[in-house]
Amino acid sequence: MKIGLIGTGRIGAFHAKTLQQVPGVTDLVVADADPARAASLARTLGVRAAAGIGELYADGLDGVVITAATSAHAALIHQALDAGVPVFCEKPVALDVAGTIGVVERAQAGSVPVQIGFQRRFDAGYRAARAALRSGELGWLHTLRACTSDQSPPPAGYIPTSGGLFRDCSIHDFDVLRWLTGREVVSVYAQGSNRGASFFADGDDVDTCAALLRFDDDTLATVTATRYNGAGHDVRLEVCGSRGARIVGLDDRAPLPSAEPKLSWRRAAAPYATFMERFQEAYVTELGVFTEVAAGRAANPCPPAEALEALYVAEACERSRRSGAPVALAEVRATGGPAGPSGRADAGTAGGAR
């Protein structure tokens, strides 16, 4: 298969390397709004670089992977659909509800698949926890506790177009909680704070957040995130039921230094430093599935409509953070529109996503 990749920043370079490990990918062509950056990555990996994003499609692609800046996602998805090329796009689809709905409607009206990148759905731990819950082994679910904690913050220039901590980071938790439980969030109450670099507040964002979610069966979930977790990159989920529990992310690289004087186990390896380390195997699996979807051999595991549902939760959290009051998901669905600056940009900002 011949796969194109748009956006050769940090995650784009990572995905390009990952695609080289995916069976069936025989030709990889990269492109970027900055042709020099695409050419540099191409030389490093021994692949080809297109002269520009438009020129990429002249190569007769079997699929395209979009890893550009978040603000460029929607425009680039539409461009791929115009070319009739199957699309894999990193989350989120767009920075606002209206832009996401536009992509959802376009994808549903056609036959070209669009797969959105929520890699936790392909992580072995999350899949095992989902299977245990769905089998009834855990009994009825009462509490979920999810955290996503970066060890180090992103560069200041990333924040204005990131969409904010809830849309950029916690949206992974919102998606995987829906996928794991099969339930919908009905209300949220969220808070945020800034104790780190000033560029978060300057960008109308927060560096730490916490949200309480209520699901339609009265299950409660807490979702926390931070850009400053000095112990390491920490992504975990506690799935707690009436008969048992499962903890995702509790492996020998989890950054969990114990304060207890007696402990029967010790960490076997250095803690995770980045999300790319934490989810490397999941990314390989996810992109492998995309090649099967693009070839028409597999059903789409995460269409844009699924990403829209996660975005509704993120929007509700952002509104709650700003107002200081709980927000019902029905209110967000009814009114649409962003809760704050969306950082929109056109496809010319296709640099690199988180």
mmCIF file of C-alpha atoms in Angstrom:
data_model
loop_
_atom_site.group_PDB
_atom_site.id
_atom_site.type_symbol
_atom_site.label_atom_id
_atom_site.label_comp_id
_atom_site.label_asym_id
_atom_site.label_seq_id
_atom_site.Cartn_x
_atom_site.Cartn_y
_atom_site.Cartn_z
ATOM 1 C CA MET A 1 0.000 0.000 0.000
ATOM 2 C CA LYS A 2 1.085 3.554 -0.689
ATOM 3 C CA ILE A 3 0.367 5.776 2.297
ATOM 4 C CA GLY A 4 0.751 9.544 2.485
ATOM 5 C CA LEU A 5 1.419 11.415 5.710
ATOM 6 C CA ILE A 6 0.659 15.106 6.263
ATOM 7 C CA GLY A 7 2.381 16.938 9.105
ATOM 8 C CA THR A 8 5.970 16.094 9.973
ATOM 9 C CA GLY A 9 6.262 17.506 13.482
ATOM 10 C CA ARG A 10 6.841 15.354 16.558
ATOM 11 C CA ILE A 11 3.814 13.074 16.282
ATOM 12 C CA GLY A 12 4.079 13.041 12.486
ATOM 13 C CA ALA A 13 7.667 11.813 12.616
ATOM 14 C CA PHE A 14 6.623 9.196 15.160
ATOM 15 C CA HIS A 15 3.727 7.978 12.998
ATOM 16 C CA ALA A 16 5.953 7.884 9.938
ATOM 17 C CA LYS A 17 8.332 5.546 11.761
ATOM 18 C CA THR A 18 5.365 3.504 12.967
ATOM 19 C CA LEU A 19 3.993 3.129 9.446
ATOM 20 C CA GLN A 20 7.303 1.646 8.383
ATOM 21 C CA GLN A 21 6.589 -1.180 10.846
ATOM 22 C CA VAL A 22 3.048 -1.859 9.580
ATOM 23 C CA PRO A 23 2.780 -4.926 7.320
ATOM 24 C CA GLY A 24 1.568 -4.081 3.851
ATOM 25 C CA VAL A 25 2.849 -0.498 3.770
ATOM 26 C CA THR A 26 5.344 -0.606 0.922
ATOM 27 C CA ASP A 27 5.596 3.074 0.055
ATOM 28 C CA LEU A 28 5.414 6.132 2.337
ATOM 29 C CA VAL A 29 5.280 9.715 1.090
ATOM 30 C CA VAL A 30 5.383 12.656 3.527
ATOM 31 C CA ALA A 31 4.284 16.258 3.155
ATOM 32 C CA ASP A 32 4.095 19.390 5.250
ATOM 33 C CA ALA A 33 3.154 23.042 4.964
ATOM 34 C CA ASP A 34 6.913 23.499 5.440
ATOM 35 C CA PRO A 35 8.415 21.462 2.540
ATOM 36 C CA ALA A 36 11.887 21.666 4.067
ATOM 37 C CA ARG A 37 10.722 19.912 7.209
ATOM 38 C CA ALA A 38 9.064 17.168 5.160
ATOM 39 C CA ALA A 39 12.238 16.736 3.114
ATOM 40 C CA SER A 40 14.336 16.494 6.268
ATOM 41 C CA LEU A 41 12.160 13.730 7.714
ATOM 42 C CA ALA A 42 12.118 11.917 4.375
ATOM 43 C CA ARG A 43 15.922 11.871 4.298
ATOM 44 C CA THR A 44 16.081 10.606 7.870
ATOM 45 C CA LEU A 45 13.670 7.737 7.230
ATOM 46 C CA GLY A 46 14.658 6.934 3.665
ATOM 47 C CA VAL A 47 11.203 7.724 2.247
ATOM 48 C CA ARG A 48 9.921 10.230 -0.298
ATOM 49 C CA ALA A 49 8.713 13.791 0.302
ATOM 50 C CA ALA A 50 6.072 15.500 -1.808
ATOM 51 C CA ALA A 51 6.673 19.090 -2.886
ATOM 52 C CA GLY A 52 3.527 20.137 -1.042
ATOM 53 C CA ILE A 53 0.283 18.859 0.453
ATOM 54 C CA GLY A 54 -1.631 19.254 -2.806
ATOM 55 C CA GLU A 55 1.082 17.445 -4.738
ATOM 56 C CA LEU A 56 0.890 14.516 -2.314
ATOM 57 C CA TYR A 57 -2.340 13.286 -3.875
ATOM 58 C CA ALA A 58 -0.810 13.115 -7.345
ATOM 59 C CA ASP A 59 1.027 10.011 -6.139
ATOM 60 C CA GLY A 60 -2.134 7.858 -6.246
ATOM 61 C CA LEU A 61 -2.423 7.126 -2.540
ATOM 62 C CA ASP A 62 -4.209 4.185 -0.949
ATOM 63 C CA GLY A 63 -4.628 6.145 2.282
ATOM 64 C CA VAL A 64 -3.490 9.309 4.040
ATOM 65 C CA VAL A 65 -2.515 9.849 7.676
ATOM 66 C CA ILE A 66 -3.070 13.373 9.014
ATOM 67 C CA THR A 67 -0.811 14.380 11.895
ATOM 68 C CA ALA A 68 -0.811 18.126 11.315
ATOM 69 C CA ALA A 69 -1.664 20.879 13.779
ATOM 70 C CA THR A 70 -5.080 20.388 15.375
ATOM 71 C CA SER A 71 -6.404 23.573 13.803
ATOM 72 C CA ALA A 72 -5.787 22.160 10.301
ATOM 73 C CA HIS A 73 -7.477 18.769 10.757
ATOM 74 C CA ALA A 74 -10.940 19.521 9.373
ATOM 75 C CA ALA A 75 -9.682 21.245 6.219
ATOM 76 C CA LEU A 76 -7.220 18.443 5.539
ATOM 77 C CA ILE A 77 -9.885 15.747 6.017
ATOM 78 C CA HIS A 78 -12.143 17.516 3.496
ATOM 79 C CA GLN A 79 -9.210 17.765 1.094
ATOM 80 C CA ALA A 80 -8.585 14.020 1.346
ATOM 81 C CA LEU A 81 -12.264 13.236 0.829
ATOM 82 C CA ASP A 82 -12.267 15.504 -2.235
ATOM 83 C CA ALA A 83 -9.480 13.281 -3.561
ATOM 84 C CA GLY A 84 -11.393 10.106 -2.642
ATOM 85 C CA VAL A 85 -8.578 8.880 -0.373
ATOM 86 C CA PRO A 86 -9.272 6.981 2.898
ATOM 87 C CA VAL A 87 -8.254 9.080 5.893
ATOM 88 C CA PHE A 88 -6.704 8.483 9.287
ATOM 89 C CA CYS A 89 -6.629 11.691 11.327
ATOM 90 C CA GLU A 90 -5.309 12.269 14.806
ATOM 91 C CA LYS A 91 -7.865 13.575 17.269
ATOM 92 C CA PRO A 92 -9.678 15.880 17.475
ATOM 93 C CA VAL A 93 -11.513 16.206 14.169
ATOM 94 C CA ALA A 94 -11.758 19.972 14.664
ATOM 95 C CA LEU A 95 -11.427 22.490 17.456
ATOM 96 C CA ASP A 96 -15.143 23.236 17.604
ATOM 97 C CA VAL A 97 -18.452 21.421 17.398
ATOM 98 C CA ALA A 98 -19.532 23.044 14.129
ATOM 99 C CA GLY A 99 -16.360 22.030 12.312
ATOM 100 C CA THR A 100 -16.611 18.493 13.657
ATOM 101 C CA ILE A 101 -20.247 18.157 12.624
ATOM 102 C CA GLY A 102 -19.266 19.292 9.134
ATOM 103 C CA VAL A 103 -16.763 16.443 8.859
ATOM 104 C CA VAL A 104 -19.207 13.930 10.366
ATOM 105 C CA GLU A 105 -21.895 14.828 7.837
ATOM 106 C CA ARG A 106 -19.460 14.743 4.931
ATOM 107 C CA ALA A 107 -18.090 11.339 5.964
ATOM 108 C CA GLN A 108 -21.536 9.842 6.534
ATOM 109 C CA ALA A 109 -22.738 11.062 3.137
ATOM 110 C CA GLY A 110 -19.951 9.271 1.278
ATOM 111 C CA SER A 111 -18.243 5.896 1.116
ATOM 112 C CA VAL A 112 -14.639 6.947 1.811
ATOM 113 C CA PRO A 113 -13.699 5.916 5.374
ATOM 114 C CA VAL A 114 -12.424 8.438 7.921
ATOM 115 C CA GLN A 115 -10.830 6.896 11.023
ATOM 116 C CA ILE A 116 -10.043 9.151 13.988
ATOM 117 C CA GLY A 117 -6.992 8.429 16.115
ATOM 118 C CA PHE A 118 -7.990 7.496 19.642
ATOM 119 C CA GLN A 119 -5.192 5.014 20.244
ATOM 120 C CA ARG A 120 -6.300 3.971 23.739
ATOM 121 C CA ARG A 121 -8.995 1.845 22.116
ATOM 122 C CA PHE A 122 -6.120 -0.329 20.832
ATOM 123 C CA ASP A 123 -4.126 -0.513 24.073
ATOM 124 C CA ALA A 124 -3.998 -3.996 25.620
ATOM 125 C CA GLY A 125 -4.803 -2.774 29.133
ATOM 126 C CA TYR A 126 -7.871 -0.773 28.135
ATOM 127 C CA ARG A 127 -9.119 -3.650 25.996
ATOM 128 C CA ALA A 128 -8.700 -6.124 28.867
ATOM 129 C CA ALA A 129 -10.559 -3.831 31.275
ATOM 130 C CA ARG A 130 -13.381 -3.386 28.755
ATOM 131 C CA ALA A 131 -13.663 -7.143 28.284
ATOM 132 C CA ALA A 132 -13.781 -7.745 32.060
ATOM 133 C CA LEU A 133 -16.505 -5.139 32.508
ATOM 134 C CA ARG A 134 -18.595 -6.260 29.545
ATOM 135 C CA SER A 135 -18.395 -9.910 30.654
ATOM 136 C CA GLY A 136 -19.995 -9.074 34.000
ATOM 137 C CA GLU A 137 -16.897 -10.116 35.917
ATOM 138 C CA LEU A 138 -16.694 -6.737 37.679
ATOM 139 C CA GLY A 139 -20.381 -6.587 38.575
ATOM 140 C CA TRP A 140 -22.153 -3.282 38.194
ATOM 141 C CA LEU A 141 -19.945 -0.269 37.675
ATOM 142 C CA HIS A 142 -19.926 2.491 40.273
ATOM 143 C CA THR A 143 -16.742 4.541 39.808
ATOM 144 C CA LEU A 144 -14.188 5.358 37.132
ATOM 145 C CA ARG A 145 -11.003 7.315 37.868
ATOM 146 C CA ALA A 146 -8.999 8.454 34.845
ATOM 147 C CA CYS A 147 -5.824 10.499 34.700
ATOM 148 C CA THR A 148 -3.611 11.812 31.923
ATOM 149 C CA SER A 149 -0.481 13.508 33.219
ATOM 150 C CA ASP A 150 2.324 14.754 30.989
ATOM 151 C CA GLN A 151 5.769 14.813 32.525
ATOM 152 C CA SER A 152 6.712 18.027 30.713
ATOM 153 C CA PRO A 153 4.594 20.740 29.084
ATOM 154 C CA PRO A 154 4.433 21.278 25.326
ATOM 155 C CA PRO A 155 6.139 24.331 23.793
ATOM 156 C CA ALA A 156 4.439 27.692 24.235
ATOM 157 C CA GLY A 157 3.693 27.952 20.527
ATOM 158 C CA TYR A 158 1.528 24.841 20.652
ATOM 159 C CA ILE A 159 -1.018 26.186 23.137
ATOM 160 C CA PRO A 160 -2.877 28.806 21.040
ATOM 161 C CA THR A 161 -3.934 26.211 18.431
ATOM 162 C CA SER A 162 -4.252 23.158 20.725
ATOM 163 C CA GLY A 163 -7.889 23.721 21.667
ATOM 164 C CA GLY A 164 -7.135 23.687 25.386
ATOM 165 C CA LEU A 165 -6.430 20.970 27.932
ATOM 166 C CA PHE A 166 -9.888 19.381 27.858
ATOM 167 C CA ARG A 167 -10.097 19.232 24.041
ATOM 168 C CA ASP A 168 -6.451 18.337 23.462
ATOM 169 C CA CYS A 169 -5.649 15.988 26.324
ATOM 170 C CA SER A 170 -8.661 14.852 28.379
ATOM 171 C CA ILE A 171 -10.620 14.116 25.211
ATOM 172 C CA HIS A 172 -8.747 10.789 25.122
ATOM 173 C CA ASP A 173 -10.233 9.911 28.506
ATOM 174 C CA PHE A 174 -13.699 11.046 27.461
ATOM 175 C CA ASP A 175 -13.550 8.836 24.374
ATOM 176 C CA VAL A 176 -12.211 5.751 26.101
ATOM 177 C CA LEU A 177 -14.716 6.023 28.966
ATOM 178 C CA ARG A 178 -17.594 5.981 26.469
ATOM 179 C CA TRP A 179 -16.000 3.146 24.494
ATOM 180 C CA LEU A 180 -15.267 1.069 27.585
ATOM 181 C CA THR A 181 -18.631 1.480 29.324
ATOM 182 C CA GLY A 182 -20.976 1.802 26.371
ATOM 183 C CA ARG A 183 -22.703 4.613 28.287
ATOM 184 C CA GLU A 184 -23.169 8.325 27.592
ATOM 185 C CA VAL A 185 -22.161 11.268 29.782
ATOM 186 C CA VAL A 186 -25.137 13.396 30.820
ATOM 187 C CA SER A 187 -23.480 16.140 32.906
ATOM 188 C CA VAL A 188 -20.073 17.448 33.970
ATOM 189 C CA TYR A 189 -18.564 19.747 36.558
ATOM 190 C CA ALA A 190 -15.023 20.915 35.832
ATOM 191 C CA GLN A 191 -12.307 23.132 37.248
ATOM 192 C CA GLY A 192 -8.885 24.237 36.011
ATOM 193 C CA SER A 193 -5.809 25.945 37.429
ATOM 194 C CA ASN A 194 -2.485 27.458 36.405
ATOM 195 C CA ARG A 195 0.581 27.071 38.582
ATOM 196 C CA GLY A 196 3.154 26.581 35.853
ATOM 197 C CA ALA A 197 4.362 28.695 32.938
ATOM 198 C CA SER A 198 2.434 31.866 32.163
ATOM 199 C CA PHE A 199 1.913 30.924 28.508
ATOM 200 C CA PHE A 200 -1.013 28.662 29.448
ATOM 201 C CA ALA A 201 -2.985 31.527 30.984
ATOM 202 C CA ASP A 202 -1.805 33.840 28.207
ATOM 203 C CA GLY A 203 -3.318 31.357 25.736
ATOM 204 C CA ASP A 204 -6.606 31.228 27.665
ATOM 205 C CA ASP A 205 -5.833 27.682 28.798
ATOM 206 C CA VAL A 206 -5.016 25.829 32.027
ATOM 207 C CA ASP A 207 -2.133 23.518 32.870
ATOM 208 C CA THR A 208 -4.114 21.330 35.292
ATOM 209 C CA CYS A 209 -7.763 20.283 35.291
ATOM 210 C CA ALA A 210 -10.247 18.033 37.037
ATOM 211 C CA ALA A 211 -13.754 17.020 35.990
ATOM 212 C CA LEU A 212 -16.572 15.024 37.530
ATOM 213 C CA LEU A 213 -18.697 13.176 34.971
ATOM 214 C CA ARG A 214 -22.104 11.584 35.507
ATOM 215 C CA PHE A 215 -23.177 8.868 33.075
ATOM 216 C CA ASP A 216 -26.698 7.989 32.030
ATOM 217 C CA ASP A 217 -26.752 5.009 34.424
ATOM 218 C CA ASP A 218 -25.534 7.163 37.361
ATOM 219 C CA THR A 219 -21.966 5.860 37.214
ATOM 220 C CA LEU A 220 -19.544 8.569 38.336
ATOM 221 C CA ALA A 221 -16.132 9.267 36.813
ATOM 222 C CA THR A 222 -13.326 11.624 37.689
ATOM 223 C CA VAL A 223 -10.981 12.787 34.951
ATOM 224 C CA THR A 224 -7.815 14.712 35.782
ATOM 225 C CA ALA A 225 -4.984 16.024 33.626
ATOM 226 C CA THR A 226 -1.832 18.075 34.038
ATOM 227 C CA ARG A 227 1.120 19.241 31.980
ATOM 228 C CA TYR A 228 3.512 19.024 34.950
ATOM 229 C CA ASN A 229 3.796 15.509 36.369
ATOM 230 C CA GLY A 230 7.412 15.366 37.519
ATOM 231 C CA ALA A 231 7.310 11.636 38.295
ATOM 232 C CA GLY A 232 6.774 10.726 34.641
ATOM 233 C CA HIS A 233 4.086 10.356 31.987
ATOM 234 C CA ASP A 234 1.125 8.852 33.813
ATOM 235 C CA VAL A 235 -1.982 7.530 32.053
ATOM 236 C CA ARG A 236 -4.211 5.259 34.134
ATOM 237 C CA LEU A 237 -7.817 4.239 34.533
ATOM 238 C CA GLU A 238 -9.423 2.589 37.550
ATOM 239 C CA VAL A 239 -12.556 0.627 36.666
ATOM 240 C CA CYS A 240 -14.357 -0.147 39.907
ATOM 241 C CA GLY A 241 -17.371 -2.449 40.100
ATOM 242 C CA SER A 242 -19.506 -4.117 42.745
ATOM 243 C CA ARG A 243 -17.659 -7.449 42.346
ATOM 244 C CA GLY A 244 -14.179 -6.448 41.240
ATOM 245 C CA ALA A 245 -11.902 -3.862 39.656
ATOM 246 C CA ARG A 246 -9.272 -3.400 36.982
ATOM 247 C CA ILE A 247 -6.529 -0.778 36.834
ATOM 248 C CA VAL A 248 -5.219 0.179 33.399
ATOM 249 C CA GLY A 249 -1.667 1.515 33.234
ATOM 250 C CA LEU A 250 -0.399 -0.141 36.418
ATOM 251 C CA ASP A 251 2.687 -1.717 34.873
ATOM 252 C CA ASP A 252 6.381 -1.712 35.782
ATOM 253 C CA ARG A 253 6.909 1.663 34.099
ATOM 254 C CA ALA A 254 4.030 3.474 35.771
ATOM 255 C CA PRO A 255 5.407 6.595 37.524
ATOM 256 C CA LEU A 256 4.014 5.736 40.941
ATOM 257 C CA PRO A 257 6.670 6.199 43.644
ATOM 258 C CA SER A 258 5.206 4.823 46.859
ATOM 259 C CA ALA A 259 5.275 6.645 50.192
ATOM 260 C CA GLU A 260 4.661 3.385 52.051
ATOM 261 C CA PRO A 261 7.542 1.983 54.140
ATOM 262 C CA LYS A 262 6.660 -1.587 53.172
ATOM 263 C CA LEU A 263 6.277 -2.513 49.535
ATOM 264 C CA SER A 264 6.548 -5.973 48.018
ATOM 265 C CA TRP A 265 7.311 -4.829 44.459
ATOM 266 C CA ARG A 266 9.729 -2.447 42.839
ATOM 267 C CA ARG A 267 9.714 -0.692 39.480
ATOM 268 C CA ALA A 268 11.593 -2.749 36.884
ATOM 269 C CA ALA A 269 12.272 0.028 34.390
ATOM 270 C CA ALA A 270 12.449 3.800 34.046
ATOM 271 C CA PRO A 271 9.045 5.534 34.110
ATOM 272 C CA TYR A 272 7.414 6.556 30.849
ATOM 273 C CA ALA A 273 8.519 10.010 29.737
ATOM 274 C CA THR A 274 6.046 10.610 26.864
ATOM 275 C CA PHE A 275 2.721 9.410 25.508
ATOM 276 C CA MET A 276 4.595 7.963 22.524
ATOM 277 C CA GLU A 277 6.486 5.586 24.827
ATOM 278 C CA ARG A 278 3.366 4.736 26.810
ATOM 279 C CA PHE A 279 1.267 3.850 23.752
ATOM 280 C CA GLN A 280 3.829 2.698 21.195
ATOM 281 C CA GLU A 281 2.272 -0.745 20.710
ATOM 282 C CA ALA A 282 -1.236 0.732 20.550
ATOM 283 C CA TYR A 283 -0.178 3.129 17.789
ATOM 284 C CA VAL A 284 1.256 0.275 15.714
ATOM 285 C CA THR A 285 -1.967 -1.702 16.117
ATOM 286 C CA GLU A 286 -4.137 1.326 15.351
ATOM 287 C CA LEU A 287 -2.349 2.209 12.120
ATOM 288 C CA GLY A 288 -2.325 -1.439 11.114
ATOM 289 C CA VAL A 289 -6.101 -1.478 11.489
ATOM 290 C CA PHE A 290 -6.326 1.688 9.386
ATOM 291 C CA THR A 291 -4.574 -0.008 6.471
ATOM 292 C CA GLU A 292 -7.171 -2.777 6.694
ATOM 293 C CA VAL A 293 -9.988 -0.200 6.776
ATOM 294 C CA ALA A 294 -8.493 1.648 3.802
ATOM 295 C CA ALA A 295 -8.249 -1.618 1.872
ATOM 296 C CA GLY A 296 -11.896 -2.426 2.605
ATOM 297 C CA ARG A 297 -11.045 -5.471 4.713
ATOM 298 C CA ALA A 298 -12.165 -4.128 8.109
ATOM 299 C CA ALA A 299 -14.920 -1.995 9.586
ATOM 300 C CA ASN A 300 -14.029 1.488 10.751
ATOM 301 C CA PRO A 301 -13.361 1.254 14.529
ATOM 302 C CA CYS A 302 -13.605 5.000 15.194
ATOM 303 C CA PRO A 303 -15.538 7.148 12.707
ATOM 304 C CA PRO A 304 -15.855 10.926 13.164
ATOM 305 C CA ALA A 305 -19.237 10.574 14.885
ATOM 306 C CA GLU A 306 -17.463 8.899 17.816
ATOM 307 C CA ALA A 307 -15.021 11.787 18.043
ATOM 308 C CA LEU A 308 -17.940 14.224 18.054
ATOM 309 C CA GLU A 309 -19.367 12.573 21.161
ATOM 310 C CA ALA A 310 -16.043 12.941 22.990
ATOM 311 C CA LEU A 311 -15.837 16.569 21.873
ATOM 312 C CA TYR A 312 -19.284 17.279 23.320
ATOM 313 C CA VAL A 313 -17.926 16.176 26.711
ATOM 314 C CA ALA A 314 -14.804 18.323 26.308
ATOM 315 C CA GLU A 315 -16.943 21.329 25.340
ATOM 316 C CA ALA A 316 -19.143 20.796 28.385
ATOM 317 C CA CYS A 317 -16.086 20.673 30.626
ATOM 318 C CA GLU A 318 -14.718 23.887 29.130
ATOM 319 C CA ARG A 319 -18.033 25.643 29.667
ATOM 320 C CA SER A 320 -18.174 24.383 33.229
ATOM 321 C CA ARG A 321 -14.616 25.554 33.926
ATOM 322 C CA ARG A 322 -15.454 29.027 32.701
ATOM 323 C CA SER A 323 -18.826 29.347 34.419
ATOM 324 C CA GLY A 324 -18.027 27.502 37.656
ATOM 325 C CA ALA A 325 -21.278 25.546 37.342
ATOM 326 C CA PRO A 326 -22.257 22.044 36.206
ATOM 327 C CA VAL A 327 -23.135 21.720 32.519
ATOM 328 C CA ALA A 328 -25.551 19.247 30.951
ATOM 329 C CA LEU A 329 -24.487 17.567 27.710
ATOM 330 C CA ALA A 330 -27.959 18.272 26.321
ATOM 331 C CA GLU A 331 -27.159 21.985 26.546
ATOM 332 C CA VAL A 332 -23.990 21.576 24.472
ATOM 333 C CA ARG A 333 -25.754 19.444 21.875
ATOM 334 C CA ALA A 334 -28.514 22.034 21.568
ATOM 335 C CA THR A 335 -26.352 25.129 21.272
ATOM 336 C CA GLY A 336 -23.149 23.817 19.644
ATOM 337 C CA GLY A 337 -20.465 26.470 19.274
ATOM 338 C CA PRO A 338 -17.130 26.674 21.091
ATOM 339 C CA ALA A 339 -16.811 27.585 24.753
ATOM 340 C CA GLY A 340 -13.776 29.751 24.137
ATOM 341 C CA PRO A 341 -11.201 30.712 21.500
ATOM 342 C CA SER A 342 -10.979 27.863 19.000
ATOM 343 C CA GLY A 343 -7.650 28.728 17.397
ATOM 344 C CA ARG A 344 -9.025 27.958 13.940
ATOM 345 C CA ALA A 345 -6.627 27.946 11.039
ATOM 346 C CA ASP A 346 -6.621 26.662 7.490
ATOM 347 C CA ALA A 347 -4.691 23.764 6.011
ATOM 348 C CA GLY A 348 -1.640 25.966 5.661
ATOM 349 C CA THR A 349 -0.852 25.410 9.360
ATOM 350 C CA ALA A 350 -0.232 21.716 8.837
ATOM 351 C CA GLY A 351 2.839 21.488 10.994
ATOM 352 C CA GLY A 352 2.555 18.920 13.777
ATOM 353 C CA ALA A 353 0.092 17.714 16.380
ATOM 354 C CA ARG A 354 0.606 16.597 19.937
#
